[in-house]
JSON list of C-alpha atoms in Angstrom, two decimals:
[
{"chain": "A", "resi": 36, "resn": "ALA", "atom": "CA", "xyz": [-38.66, 57.37, 59.44]},
{"chain": "A", "resi": 37, "resn": "PHE", "atom": "CA", "xyz": [-36.50, 56.44, 56.40]},
{"chain": "A", "resi": 38, "resn": "ILE", "atom": "CA", "xyz": [-39.43, 55.10, 54.55]},
{"chain": "A", "resi": 39, "resn": "GLN", "atom": "CA", "xyz": [-41.33, 58.38, 55.11]},
{"chain": "A", "resi": 40, "resn": "SER", "atom": "CA", "xyz": [-38.37, 60.46, 53.97]},
{"chain": "A", "resi": 41, "resn": "GLU", "atom": "CA", "xyz": [-38.37, 58.53, 50.72]},
{"chain": "A", "resi": 42, "resn": "LEU", "atom": "CA", "xyz": [-42.09, 59.04, 50.26]},
{"chain": "A", "resi": 43, "resn": "ASP", "atom": "CA", "xyz": [-41.70, 62.72, 50.87]},
{"chain": "A", "resi": 44, "resn": "ARG", "atom": "CA", "xyz": [-39.34, 62.89, 47.84]},
{"chain": "A", "resi": 45, "resn": "ARG", "atom": "CA", "xyz": [-42.02, 61.61, 45.56]},
{"chain": "A", "resi": 46, "resn": "LYS", "atom": "CA", "xyz": [-44.93, 63.51, 46.99]},
{"chain": "A", "resi": 47, "resn": "PRO", "atom": "CA", "xyz": [-46.94, 65.41, 44.48]},
{"chain": "A", "resi": 48, "resn": "GLY", "atom": "CA", "xyz": [-48.00, 69.03, 44.66]},
{"chain": "A", "resi": 49, "resn": "LEU", "atom": "CA", "xyz": [-44.70, 70.30, 46.28]},
{"chain": "A", "resi": 50, "resn": "ASN", "atom": "CA", "xyz": [-44.30, 73.11, 43.77]},
{"chain": "A", "resi": 51, "resn": "LYS", "atom": "CA", "xyz": [-45.54, 74.66, 40.56]},
{"chain": "A", "resi": 52, "resn": "PHE", "atom": "CA", "xyz": [-43.53, 72.28, 38.42]},
{"chain": "A", "resi": 53, "resn": "ALA", "atom": "CA", "xyz": [-45.29, 69.16, 39.70]},
{"chain": "A", "resi": 54, "resn": "THR", "atom": "CA", "xyz": [-48.75, 67.81, 39.50]},
{"chain": "A", "resi": 55, "resn": "ALA", "atom": "CA", "xyz": [-51.35, 69.86, 41.44]},
{"chain": "A", "resi": 56, "resn": "ARG", "atom": "CA", "xyz": [-52.61, 66.74, 43.31]},
{"chain": "A", "resi": 57, "resn": "LYS", "atom": "CA", "xyz": [-52.11, 67.14, 47.02]},
{"chain": "A", "resi": 58, "resn": "GLU", "atom": "CA", "xyz": [-51.29, 64.02, 48.95]},
{"chain": "A", "resi": 59, "resn": "GLY", "atom": "CA", "xyz": [-49.86, 63.56, 52.45]},
{"chain": "A", "resi": 60, "resn": "ASP", "atom": "CA", "xyz": [-48.30, 60.20, 51.46]},
{"chain": "A", "resi": 61, "resn": "LYS", "atom": "CA", "xyz": [-48.14, 59.12, 55.07]},
{"chain": "A", "resi": 62, "resn": "VAL", "atom": "CA", "xyz": [-47.13, 55.61, 55.50]},
{"chain": "A", "resi": 63, "resn": "GLN", "atom": "CA", "xyz": [-48.47, 53.32, 58.14]},
{"chain": "A", "resi": 64, "resn": "ILE", "atom": "CA", "xyz": [-46.66, 50.04, 58.94]},
{"chain": "A", "resi": 65, "resn": "LEU", "atom": "CA", "xyz": [-49.27, 47.47, 59.82]},
{"chain": "A", "resi": 66, "resn": "SER", "atom": "CA", "xyz": [-46.94, 44.46, 60.57]},
{"chain": "A", "resi": 67, "resn": "GLY", "atom": "CA", "xyz": [-43.51, 43.12, 60.42]},
{"chain": "A", "resi": 68, "resn": "VAL", "atom": "CA", "xyz": [-41.69, 46.02, 62.43]},
{"chain": "A", "resi": 69, "resn": "PHE", "atom": "CA", "xyz": [-41.55, 46.27, 66.24]},
{"chain": "A", "resi": 70, "resn": "GLU", "atom": "CA", "xyz": [-39.76, 49.09, 68.10]},
{"chain": "A", "resi": 71, "resn": "GLY", "atom": "CA", "xyz": [-38.08, 50.28, 64.86]},
{"chain": "A", "resi": 72, "resn": "ILE", "atom": "CA", "xyz": [-36.66, 46.90, 63.89]},
{"chain": "A", "resi": 73, "resn": "SER", "atom": "CA", "xyz": [-37.91, 44.44, 61.35]},
{"chain": "A", "resi": 74, "resn": "THR", "atom": "CA", "xyz": [-39.14, 41.19, 62.90]},
{"chain": "A", "resi": 75, "resn": "GLY", "atom": "CA", "xyz": [-38.42, 38.90, 59.88]},
{"chain": "A", "resi": 76, "resn": "THR", "atom": "CA", "xyz": [-42.13, 38.42, 59.04]},
{"chain": "A", "resi": 77, "resn": "PRO", "atom": "CA", "xyz": [-43.58, 40.13, 55.93]},
{"chain": "A", "resi": 78, "resn": "ILE", "atom": "CA", "xyz": [-43.75, 43.91, 56.33]},
{"chain": "A", "resi": 79, "resn": "ALA", "atom": "CA", "xyz": [-47.15, 45.35, 55.46]},
{"chain": "A", "resi": 80, "resn": "MET", "atom": "CA", "xyz": [-47.66, 49.05, 54.77]},
{"chain": "A", "resi": 81, "resn": "VAL", "atom": "CA", "xyz": [-50.48, 51.26, 53.69]},
{"chain": "A", "resi": 82, "resn": "ILE", "atom": "CA", "xyz": [-50.56, 54.75, 52.15]},
{"chain": "A", "resi": 83, "resn": "PHE", "atom": "CA", "xyz": [-54.15, 56.14, 51.96]},
{"chain": "A", "resi": 84, "resn": "ASN", "atom": "CA", "xyz": [-55.20, 58.44, 49.07]},
{"chain": "A", "resi": 85, "resn": "GLU", "atom": "CA", "xyz": [-56.25, 61.71, 50.79]},
{"chain": "A", "resi": 86, "resn": "ASN", "atom": "CA", "xyz": [-57.11, 63.73, 47.64]},
{"chain": "A", "resi": 87, "resn": "GLN", "atom": "CA", "xyz": [-59.45, 61.27, 45.83]},
{"chain": "A", "resi": 88, "resn": "LYS", "atom": "CA", "xyz": [-62.38, 62.94, 44.18]},
{"chain": "A", "resi": 89, "resn": "SER", "atom": "CA", "xyz": [-64.18, 60.24, 42.23]},
{"chain": "A", "resi": 90, "resn": "GLY", "atom": "CA", "xyz": [-66.85, 62.77, 41.16]},
{"chain": "A", "resi": 91, "resn": "ASP", "atom": "CA", "xyz": [-64.26, 64.51, 39.01]},
{"chain": "A", "resi": 92, "resn": "TYR", "atom": "CA", "xyz": [-64.45, 61.54, 36.62]},
{"chain": "A", "resi": 93, "resn": "GLU", "atom": "CA", "xyz": [-68.10, 61.64, 36.02]},
{"chain": "A", "resi": 94, "resn": "ALA", "atom": "CA", "xyz": [-67.80, 63.70, 32.83]},
{"chain": "A", "resi": 95, "resn": "ILE", "atom": "CA", "xyz": [-65.67, 60.85, 31.28]},
{"chain": "A", "resi": 96, "resn": "LYS", "atom": "CA", "xyz": [-67.94, 57.98, 32.41]},
{"chain": "A", "resi": 97, "resn": "GLU", "atom": "CA", "xyz": [-68.68, 57.19, 28.73]},
{"chain": "A", "resi": 98, "resn": "LEU", "atom": "CA", "xyz": [-65.27, 58.25, 27.27]},
{"chain": "A", "resi": 99, "resn": "PHE", "atom": "CA", "xyz": [-61.77, 56.73, 26.95]},
{"chain": "A", "resi": 100, "resn": "ARG", "atom": "CA", "xyz": [-59.06, 59.11, 27.75]},
{"chain": "A", "resi": 101, "resn": "PRO", "atom": "CA", "xyz": [-56.16, 59.32, 25.16]},
{"chain": "A", "resi": 102, "resn": "GLY", "atom": "CA", "xyz": [-52.81, 58.53, 26.61]},
{"chain": "A", "resi": 103, "resn": "HIS", "atom": "CA", "xyz": [-54.43, 56.52, 29.50]},
{"chain": "A", "resi": 104, "resn": "ALA", "atom": "CA", "xyz": [-54.92, 52.77, 29.91]},
{"chain": "A", "resi": 105, "resn": "ASP", "atom": "CA", "xyz": [-58.76, 53.06, 30.02]},
{"chain": "A", "resi": 106, "resn": "PHE", "atom": "CA", "xyz": [-59.11, 51.53, 26.56]},
{"chain": "A", "resi": 107, "resn": "THR", "atom": "CA", "xyz": [-56.82, 48.54, 27.04]},
{"chain": "A", "resi": 108, "resn": "TYR", "atom": "CA", "xyz": [-58.05, 47.78, 30.49]},
{"chain": "A", "resi": 109, "resn": "PHE", "atom": "CA", "xyz": [-61.69, 47.75, 29.32]},
{"chain": "A", "resi": 110, "resn": "HIS", "atom": "CA", "xyz": [-60.86, 45.50, 26.38]},
{"chain": "A", "resi": 111, "resn": "LYS", "atom": "CA", "xyz": [-58.76, 43.05, 28.58]},
{"chain": "A", "resi": 112, "resn": "TYR", "atom": "CA", "xyz": [-61.15, 42.82, 31.58]},
{"chain": "A", "resi": 113, "resn": "GLY", "atom": "CA", "xyz": [-64.55, 43.55, 29.93]},
{"chain": "A", "resi": 114, "resn": "HIS", "atom": "CA", "xyz": [-65.57, 46.19, 32.41]},
{"chain": "A", "resi": 115, "resn": "ARG", "atom": "CA", "xyz": [-64.40, 49.57, 33.64]},
{"chain": "A", "resi": 116, "resn": "ASP", "atom": "CA", "xyz": [-63.92, 51.70, 36.75]},
{"chain": "A", "resi": 117, "resn": "TYR", "atom": "CA", "xyz": [-63.94, 55.13, 35.39]},
{"chain": "A", "resi": 118, "resn": "ARG", "atom": "CA", "xyz": [-63.04, 56.73, 38.83]},
{"chain": "A", "resi": 119, "resn": "GLY", "atom": "CA", "xyz": [-59.33, 57.13, 38.05]},
{"chain": "A", "resi": 120, "resn": "GLY", "atom": "CA", "xyz": [-56.53, 55.01, 36.67]},
{"chain": "A", "resi": 121, "resn": "GLY", "atom": "CA", "xyz": [-56.23, 52.62, 39.50]},
{"chain": "A", "resi": 122, "resn": "ARG", "atom": "CA", "xyz": [-53.18, 50.39, 38.87]},
{"chain": "A", "resi": 123, "resn": "SER", "atom": "CA", "xyz": [-52.34, 52.36, 35.68]},
{"chain": "A", "resi": 124, "resn": "SER", "atom": "CA", "xyz": [-52.12, 55.52, 37.74]},
{"chain": "A", "resi": 125, "resn": "ALA", "atom": "CA", "xyz": [-48.74, 57.10, 38.70]},
{"chain": "A", "resi": 126, "resn": "ARG", "atom": "CA", "xyz": [-50.06, 56.98, 42.31]},
{"chain": "A", "resi": 127, "resn": "GLU", "atom": "CA", "xyz": [-49.18, 53.24, 42.08]},
{"chain": "A", "resi": 128, "resn": "THR", "atom": "CA", "xyz": [-45.51, 54.18, 42.44]},
{"chain": "A", "resi": 129, "resn": "ALA", "atom": "CA", "xyz": [-45.96, 55.16, 46.07]},
{"chain": "A", "resi": 130, "resn": "ALA", "atom": "CA", "xyz": [-46.05, 51.51, 47.00]},
{"chain": "A", "resi": 131, "resn": "ARG", "atom": "CA", "xyz": [-42.76, 50.86, 44.93]},
{"chain": "A", "resi": 132, "resn": "VAL", "atom": "CA", "xyz": [-41.16, 53.80, 46.86]},
{"chain": "A", "resi": 133, "resn": "ALA", "atom": "CA", "xyz": [-42.10, 52.38, 50.21]},
{"chain": "A", "resi": 134, "resn": "ALA", "atom": "CA", "xyz": [-40.82, 48.91, 49.44]},
{"chain": "A", "resi": 135, "resn": "GLY", "atom": "CA", "xyz": [-37.78, 50.35, 47.69]},
{"chain": "A", "resi": 136, "resn": "ALA", "atom": "CA", "xyz": [-36.94, 52.28, 50.86]},
{"chain": "A", "resi": 137, "resn": "ILE", "atom": "CA", "xyz": [-36.44, 48.89, 52.73]},
{"chain": "A", "resi": 138, "resn": "ALA", "atom": "CA", "xyz": [-34.44, 47.63, 49.90]},
{"chain": "A", "resi": 139, "resn": "LYS", "atom": "CA", "xyz": [-32.18, 50.73, 50.15]},
{"chain": "A", "resi": 140, "resn": "LEU", "atom": "CA", "xyz": [-31.62, 50.08, 53.94]},
{"chain": "A", "resi": 141, "resn": "LEU", "atom": "CA", "xyz": [-30.59, 46.48, 53.12]},
{"chain": "A", "resi": 142, "resn": "LEU", "atom": "CA", "xyz": [-28.33, 47.62, 50.28]},
{"chain": "A", "resi": 143, "resn": "SER", "atom": "CA", "xyz": [-26.71, 50.34, 52.43]},
{"chain": "A", "resi": 144, "resn": "SER", "atom": "CA", "xyz": [-25.56, 47.57, 54.90]},
{"chain": "A", "resi": 145, "resn": "LEU", "atom": "CA", "xyz": [-23.80, 45.98, 51.78]},
{"chain": "A", "resi": 146, "resn": "HIS", "atom": "CA", "xyz": [-22.28, 49.39, 50.86]},
{"chain": "A", "resi": 147, "resn": "VAL", "atom": "CA", "xyz": [-24.32, 49.57, 47.70]},
{"chain": "A", "resi": 148, "resn": "LYS", "atom": "CA", "xyz": [-25.71, 53.08, 46.92]},
{"chain": "A", "resi": 149, "resn": "VAL", "atom": "CA", "xyz": [-28.52, 54.15, 44.53]},
{"chain": "A", "resi": 150, "resn": "GLN", "atom": "CA", "xyz": [-28.63, 57.62, 43.32]},
{"chain": "A", "resi": 151, "resn": "SER", "atom": "CA", "xyz": [-30.69, 59.47, 40.71]},
{"chain": "A", "resi": 152, "resn": "GLY", "atom": "CA", "xyz": [-31.74, 62.71, 39.15]},
{"chain": "A", "resi": 153, "resn": "ILE", "atom": "CA", "xyz": [-33.36, 64.31, 36.12]},
{"chain": "A", "resi": 154, "resn": "CYS", "atom": "CA", "xyz": [-30.88, 64.52, 33.12]},
{"chain": "A", "resi": 155, "resn": "ALA", "atom": "CA", "xyz": [-33.27, 65.89, 30.52]},
{"chain": "A", "resi": 156, "resn": "ILE", "atom": "CA", "xyz": [-36.60, 67.62, 30.25]},
{"chain": "A", "resi": 157, "resn": "GLY", "atom": "CA", "xyz": [-38.34, 68.49, 27.06]},
{"chain": "A", "resi": 158, "resn": "GLY", "atom": "CA", "xyz": [-35.26, 67.81, 24.97]},
{"chain": "A", "resi": 159, "resn": "ILE", "atom": "CA", "xyz": [-33.10, 70.03, 27.20]},
{"chain": "A", "resi": 160, "resn": "GLU", "atom": "CA", "xyz": [-30.21, 67.76, 28.25]},
{"chain": "A", "resi": 161, "resn": "ALA", "atom": "CA", "xyz": [-27.80, 68.00, 31.19]},
{"chain": "A", "resi": 162, "resn": "HIS", "atom": "CA", "xyz": [-24.19, 68.59, 30.26]},
{"chain": "A", "resi": 163, "resn": "SER", "atom": "CA", "xyz": [-22.83, 67.34, 33.65]},
{"chain": "A", "resi": 164, "resn": "TYR", "atom": "CA", "xyz": [-24.20, 65.28, 36.57]},
{"chain": "A", "resi": 165, "resn": "ASP", "atom": "CA", "xyz": [-24.06, 66.42, 40.14]},
{"chain": "A", "resi": 166, "resn": "PHE", "atom": "CA", "xyz": [-25.99, 64.00, 42.31]},
{"chain": "A", "resi": 167, "resn": "GLU", "atom": "CA", "xyz": [-25.17, 66.02, 45.52]},
{"chain": "A", "resi": 168, "resn": "ARG", "atom": "CA", "xyz": [-27.34, 69.05, 44.25]},
{"chain": "A", "resi": 169, "resn": "VAL", "atom": "CA", "xyz": [-30.42, 67.00, 43.31]},
{"chain": "A", "resi": 170, "resn": "ALA", "atom": "CA", "xyz": [-32.11, 67.15, 46.70]},
{"chain": "A", "resi": 171, "resn": "LYS", "atom": "CA", "xyz": [-31.86, 70.97, 46.55]},
{"chain": "A", "resi": 172, "resn": "SER", "atom": "CA", "xyz": [-33.52, 71.27, 43.25]},
{"chain": "A", "resi": 173, "resn": "GLU", "atom": "CA", "xyz": [-37.24, 71.79, 42.74]},
{"chain": "A", "resi": 174, "resn": "ILE", "atom": "CA", "xyz": [-37.14, 69.49, 39.75]},
{"chain": "A", "resi": 175, "resn": "TYR", "atom": "CA", "xyz": [-34.33, 67.13, 40.90]},
{"chain": "A", "resi": 176, "resn": "ALA", "atom": "CA", "xyz": [-32.06, 68.53, 38.19]},
{"chain": "A", "resi": 177, "resn": "LEU", "atom": "CA", "xyz": [-28.58, 67.11, 37.79]},
{"chain": "A", "resi": 178, "resn": "ASP", "atom": "CA", "xyz": [-27.21, 70.08, 35.94]},
{"chain": "A", "resi": 179, "resn": "ALA", "atom": "CA", "xyz": [-27.43, 73.67, 37.41]},
{"chain": "A", "resi": 180, "resn": "SER", "atom": "CA", "xyz": [-26.44, 75.27, 34.10]},
{"chain": "A", "resi": 181, "resn": "VAL", "atom": "CA", "xyz": [-29.62, 73.98, 32.41]},
{"chain": "A", "resi": 182, "resn": "GLU", "atom": "CA", "xyz": [-32.08, 73.82, 35.35]},
{"chain": "A", "resi": 183, "resn": "GLU", "atom": "CA", "xyz": [-33.67, 77.24, 34.63]},
{"chain": "A", "resi": 184, "resn": "ALA", "atom": "CA", "xyz": [-34.15, 76.45, 30.98]},
{"chain": "A", "resi": 185, "resn": "GLN", "atom": "CA", "xyz": [-35.74, 72.99, 31.93]},
{"chain": "A", "resi": 186, "resn": "LYS", "atom": "CA", "xyz": [-38.12, 74.87, 34.45]},
{"chain": "A", "resi": 187, "resn": "ALA", "atom": "CA", "xyz": [-39.11, 77.32, 31.78]},
{"chain": "A", "resi": 188, "resn": "LYS", "atom": "CA", "xyz": [-39.87, 74.45, 29.42]},
{"chain": "A", "resi": 189, "resn": "ILE", "atom": "CA", "xyz": [-42.27, 72.88, 31.93]},
{"chain": "A", "resi": 190, "resn": "LEU", "atom": "CA", "xyz": [-44.00, 76.17, 32.70]},
{"chain": "A", "resi": 191, "resn": "GLU", "atom": "CA", "xyz": [-44.30, 76.93, 29.00]},
{"chain": "A", "resi": 192, "resn": "ALA", "atom": "CA", "xyz": [-46.08, 73.62, 28.51]},
{"chain": "A", "resi": 193, "resn": "LYS", "atom": "CA", "xyz": [-48.18, 74.02, 31.62]},
{"chain": "A", "resi": 194, "resn": "ASN", "atom": "CA", "xyz": [-49.36, 77.52, 30.69]},
{"chain": "A", "resi": 195, "resn": "ALA", "atom": "CA", "xyz": [-50.44, 76.18, 27.37]},
{"chain": "A", "resi": 196, "resn": "HIS", "atom": "CA", "xyz": [-52.41, 73.40, 29.19]},
{"chain": "A", "resi": 197, "resn": "ASP", "atom": "CA", "xyz": [-50.03, 70.86, 27.82]},
{"chain": "A", "resi": 198, "resn": "SER", "atom": "CA", "xyz": [-47.12, 68.70, 29.21]},
{"chain": "A", "resi": 199, "resn": "ILE", "atom": "CA", "xyz": [-43.65, 67.45, 28.26]},
{"chain": "A", "resi": 200, "resn": "GLY", "atom": "CA", "xyz": [-41.59, 64.42, 29.03]},
{"chain": "A", "resi": 201, "resn": "GLY", "atom": "CA", "xyz": [-38.26, 63.80, 30.55]},
{"chain": "A", "resi": 202, "resn": "VAL", "atom": "CA", "xyz": [-35.35, 61.45, 31.46]},
{"chain": "A", "resi": 203, "resn": "ALA", "atom": "CA", "xyz": [-34.14, 60.18, 34.83]},
{"chain": "A", "resi": 204, "resn": "LEU", "atom": "CA", "xyz": [-30.68, 58.87, 35.25]},
{"chain": "A", "resi": 205, "resn": "VAL", "atom": "CA", "xyz": [-30.21, 56.10, 37.82]},
{"chain": "A", "resi": 206, "resn": "GLN", "atom": "CA", "xyz": [-26.78, 54.96, 39.15]},
{"chain": "A", "resi": 207, "resn": "ILE", "atom": "CA", "xyz": [-25.88, 51.96, 41.30]},
{"chain": "A", "resi": 208, "resn": "LEU", "atom": "CA", "xyz": [-22.57, 52.32, 43.03]},
{"chain": "A", "resi": 209, "resn": "GLY", "atom": "CA", "xyz": [-20.77, 49.48, 44.82]},
{"chain": "A", "resi": 210, "resn": "ALA", "atom": "CA", "xyz": [-22.70, 46.56, 43.22]},
{"chain": "A", "resi": 211, "resn": "PRO", "atom": "CA", "xyz": [-20.36, 43.50, 43.28]},
{"chain": "A", "resi": 212, "resn": "LYS", "atom": "CA", "xyz": [-19.27, 41.63, 40.24]},
{"chain": "A", "resi": 213, "resn": "GLY", "atom": "CA", "xyz": [-21.35, 38.53, 39.27]},
{"chain": "A", "resi": 214, "resn": "LEU", "atom": "CA", "xyz": [-24.99, 39.79, 39.84]},
{"chain": "A", "resi": 215, "resn": "GLY", "atom": "CA", "xyz": [-27.39, 38.38, 37.15]},
{"chain": "A", "resi": 216, "resn": "GLU", "atom": "CA", "xyz": [-27.60, 35.26, 35.14]},
{"chain": "A", "resi": 217, "resn": "PRO", "atom": "CA", "xyz": [-26.34, 34.54, 31.56]},
{"chain": "A", "resi": 218, "resn": "LEU", "atom": "CA", "xyz": [-29.73, 33.94, 29.88]},
{"chain": "A", "resi": 219, "resn": "TYR", "atom": "CA", "xyz": [-33.02, 34.12, 31.65]},
{"chain": "A", "resi": 220, "resn": "TYR", "atom": "CA", "xyz": [-32.16, 36.41, 34.59]},
{"chain": "A", "resi": 221, "resn": "LYS", "atom": "CA", "xyz": [-29.93, 39.02, 33.01]},
{"chain": "A", "resi": 222, "resn": "LEU", "atom": "CA", "xyz": [-29.30, 41.94, 35.34]},
{"chain": "A", "resi": 223, "resn": "ASP", "atom": "CA", "xyz": [-29.91, 44.61, 32.53]},
{"chain": "A", "resi": 224, "resn": "ALA", "atom": "CA", "xyz": [-33.14, 42.80, 31.49]},
{"chain": "A", "resi": 225, "resn": "LEU", "atom": "CA", "xyz": [-34.43, 42.81, 35.19]},
{"chain": "A", "resi": 226, "resn": "LEU", "atom": "CA", "xyz": [-33.55, 46.49, 35.55]},
{"chain": "A", "resi": 227, "resn": "ALA", "atom": "CA", "xyz": [-35.39, 47.37, 32.32]},
{"chain": "A", "resi": 228, "resn": "ASP", "atom": "CA", "xyz": [-38.23, 45.24, 33.34]},
{"chain": "A", "resi": 229, "resn": "ALA", "atom": "CA", "xyz": [-38.55, 47.07, 36.72]},
{"chain": "A", "resi": 230, "resn": "MET", "atom": "CA", "xyz": [-38.21, 50.49, 35.16]},
{"chain": "A", "resi": 231, "resn": "MET", "atom": "CA", "xyz": [-40.77, 49.84, 32.25]},
{"chain": "A", "resi": 232, "resn": "GLY", "atom": "CA", "xyz": [-43.18, 48.60, 34.94]},
{"chain": "A", "resi": 233, "resn": "ILE", "atom": "CA", "xyz": [-43.45, 52.30, 36.10]},
{"chain": "A", "resi": 234, "resn": "ASN", "atom": "CA", "xyz": [-46.44, 53.83, 34.49]},
{"chain": "A", "resi": 235, "resn": "GLY", "atom": "CA", "xyz": [-45.36, 56.46, 32.01]},
{"chain": "A", "resi": 236, "resn": "VAL", "atom": "CA", "xyz": [-41.97, 54.92, 31.17]},
{"chain": "A", "resi": 237, "resn": "LYS", "atom": "CA", "xyz": [-41.50, 54.26, 27.45]},
{"chain": "A", "resi": 238, "resn": "GLY", "atom": "CA", "xyz": [-37.85, 53.60, 27.11]},
{"chain": "A", "resi": 239, "resn": "VAL", "atom": "CA", "xyz": [-34.77, 52.36, 29.08]},
{"chain": "A", "resi": 240, "resn": "GLU", "atom": "CA", "xyz": [-31.11, 52.60, 28.36]},
{"chain": "A", "resi": 241, "resn": "ILE", "atom": "CA", "xyz": [-28.19, 50.80, 29.89]},
{"chain": "A", "resi": 242, "resn": "GLY", "atom": "CA", "xyz": [-24.85, 52.63, 29.65]},
{"chain": "A", "resi": 243, "resn": "GLU", "atom": "CA", "xyz": [-24.43, 54.15, 26.25]},
{"chain": "A", "resi": 244, "resn": "GLY", "atom": "CA", "xyz": [-27.76, 52.63, 25.36]},
{"chain": "A", "resi": 245, "resn": "PHE", "atom": "CA", "xyz": [-29.28, 53.85, 22.10]},
{"chain": "A", "resi": 246, "resn": "HIS", "atom": "CA", "xyz": [-26.09, 55.91, 21.38]},
{"chain": "A", "resi": 247, "resn": "ALA", "atom": "CA", "xyz": [-24.06, 52.65, 21.25]},
{"chain": "A", "resi": 248, "resn": "ALA", "atom": "CA", "xyz": [-25.83, 51.76, 17.99]},
{"chain": "A", "resi": 249, "resn": "THR", "atom": "CA", "xyz": [-24.04, 54.80, 16.32]},
{"chain": "A", "resi": 250, "resn": "LEU", "atom": "CA", "xyz": [-20.50, 53.79, 17.58]},
{"chain": "A", "resi": 251, "resn": "LYS", "atom": "CA", "xyz": [-17.80, 51.68, 16.23]},
{"chain": "A", "resi": 252, "resn": "GLY", "atom": "CA", "xyz": [-16.68, 48.75, 18.33]},
{"chain": "A", "resi": 253, "resn": "SER", "atom": "CA", "xyz": [-13.33, 50.37, 19.00]},
{"chain": "A", "resi": 254, "resn": "GLN", "atom": "CA", "xyz": [-15.19, 53.32, 20.45]},
{"chain": "A", "resi": 255, "resn": "ASN", "atom": "CA", "xyz": [-17.79, 51.32, 22.43]},
{"chain": "A", "resi": 256, "resn": "ASN", "atom": "CA", "xyz": [-15.44, 48.86, 24.02]},
{"chain": "A", "resi": 257, "resn": "ASP", "atom": "CA", "xyz": [-14.42, 49.47, 27.65]},
{"chain": "A", "resi": 258, "resn": "ALA", "atom": "CA", "xyz": [-10.63, 48.85, 27.67]},
{"chain": "A", "resi": 259, "resn": "ILE", "atom": "CA", "xyz": [-9.57, 46.72, 30.51]},
{"chain": "A", "resi": 260, "resn": "THR", "atom": "CA", "xyz": [-6.52, 47.69, 32.70]},
{"chain": "A", "resi": 261, "resn": "PRO", "atom": "CA", "xyz": [-4.91, 46.40, 35.88]},
{"chain": "A", "resi": 262, "resn": "GLU", "atom": "CA", "xyz": [-6.78, 49.35, 37.64]},
{"chain": "A", "resi": 263, "resn": "GLY", "atom": "CA", "xyz": [-10.16, 48.58, 36.05]},
{"chain": "A", "resi": 264, "resn": "PHE", "atom": "CA", "xyz": [-12.23, 49.62, 33.05]},
{"chain": "A", "resi": 265, "resn": "LYS", "atom": "CA", "xyz": [-11.02, 52.76, 31.28]},
{"chain": "A", "resi": 266, "resn": "SER", "atom": "CA", "xyz": [-14.59, 53.69, 30.32]},
{"chain": "A", "resi": 267, "resn": "ASN", "atom": "CA", "xyz": [-18.19, 52.53, 31.20]},
{"chain": "A", "resi": 268, "resn": "ASN", "atom": "CA", "xyz": [-20.00, 52.30, 27.98]},
{"chain": "A", "resi": 269, "resn": "SER", "atom": "CA", "xyz": [-21.49, 48.96, 29.01]},
{"chain": "A", "resi": 270, "resn": "GLY", "atom": "CA", "xyz": [-23.21, 50.68, 32.09]},
{"chain": "A", "resi": 271, "resn": "GLY", "atom": "CA", "xyz": [-21.60, 48.21, 34.45]},
{"chain": "A", "resi": 272, "resn": "ILE", "atom": "CA", "xyz": [-23.17, 45.11, 32.90]},
{"chain": "A", "resi": 273, "resn": "LEU", "atom": "CA", "xyz": [-21.69, 42.63, 30.45]},
{"chain": "A", "resi": 274, "resn": "GLY", "atom": "CA", "xyz": [-23.45, 39.56, 29.25]},
{"chain": "A", "resi": 275, "resn": "GLY", "atom": "CA", "xyz": [-26.33, 40.32, 31.66]},
{"chain": "A", "resi": 276, "resn": "ILE", "atom": "CA", "xyz": [-23.88, 40.14, 34.64]},
{"chain": "A", "resi": 277, "resn": "SER", "atom": "CA", "xyz": [-22.47, 43.02, 36.64]},
{"chain": "A", "resi": 278, "resn": "ASN", "atom": "CA", "xyz": [-18.86, 43.69, 36.13]},
{"chain": "A", "resi": 279, "resn": "GLY", "atom": "CA", "xyz": [-18.27, 45.75, 39.33]},
{"chain": "A", "resi": 280, "resn": "ASP", "atom": "CA", "xyz": [-18.36, 49.20, 37.67]},
{"chain": "A", "resi": 281, "resn": "THR", "atom": "CA", "xyz": [-21.09, 51.75, 38.26]},
{"chain": "A", "resi": 282, "resn": "ILE", "atom": "CA", "xyz": [-24.47, 50.47, 36.90]},
{"chain": "A", "resi": 283, "resn": "THR", "atom": "CA", "xyz": [-25.96, 53.25, 34.78]},
{"chain": "A", "resi": 284, "resn": "CYS", "atom": "CA", "xyz": [-29.45, 53.38, 33.61]},
{"chain": "A", "resi": 285, "resn": "LYS", "atom": "CA", "xyz": [-31.49, 56.16, 31.86]},
{"chain": "A", "resi": 286, "resn": "VAL", "atom": "CA", "xyz": [-35.35, 56.12, 32.16]},
{"chain": "A", "resi": 287, "resn": "TYR", "atom": "CA", "xyz": [-37.51, 57.91, 29.56]},
{"chain": "A", "resi": 288, "resn": "PHE", "atom": "CA", "xyz": [-40.90, 59.22, 30.65]},
{"chain": "A", "resi": 289, "resn": "LYS", "atom": "CA", "xyz": [-43.61, 60.15, 28.21]},
{"chain": "A", "resi": 290, "resn": "PRO", "atom": "CA", "xyz": [-45.51, 63.47, 28.83]},
{"chain": "A", "resi": 291, "resn": "THR", "atom": "CA", "xyz": [-48.34, 63.34, 31.28]},
{"chain": "A", "resi": 292, "resn": "PRO", "atom": "CA", "xyz": [-51.50, 62.66, 29.18]}
]
């Protein structure tokens, strides 16, 4: 039930601000679970595409689509299945959400919480972050004061047969100190690797991220007190290792091609 609730959050076609593709995103567990409890064996799940229309791609049989991976896939593998993006499709994230739901269940038993929301769309940025309201927003907006402007920006592009990009803010609360390795298994590198693995993501920030390059050391340093860090410009990670503070990550998505 929890896995399905997570898939329902990413389901396309829910409103006029999302892709028009209609998918049930119904998960079926094939193995590894019995009577609602994991058995300890690998958990296999399947989510069938219900809105596939291969014929829609006939017109681009001899064309590479700008902004898609058709060109690079063809030149890497030497042949091409033109009936959609396959692994380069945003549809691929459904599998990540299903597996991520299981990870969330495990993390919750360790009192680790992951929360996220949209902090910018088309250059319109949130001024404050309210994760409690995200589930009530049609676009998962973190800031009610700019949500209508962000929606208008989406519809403006949509009505012009165009699209815009946006930024998601991800926070991890309750992560213990000491996660990650000093060199080849840095926690921030792993997070960036996972986020960049999502099709459409073109940039990742940890903590102050790109803005840190404009600051002085005295501004960027997180002063240490007996009660903890005074600020969190590091995004909860120092030297590739978690410092016990909230891990903060911003994920930048390009416009839909």
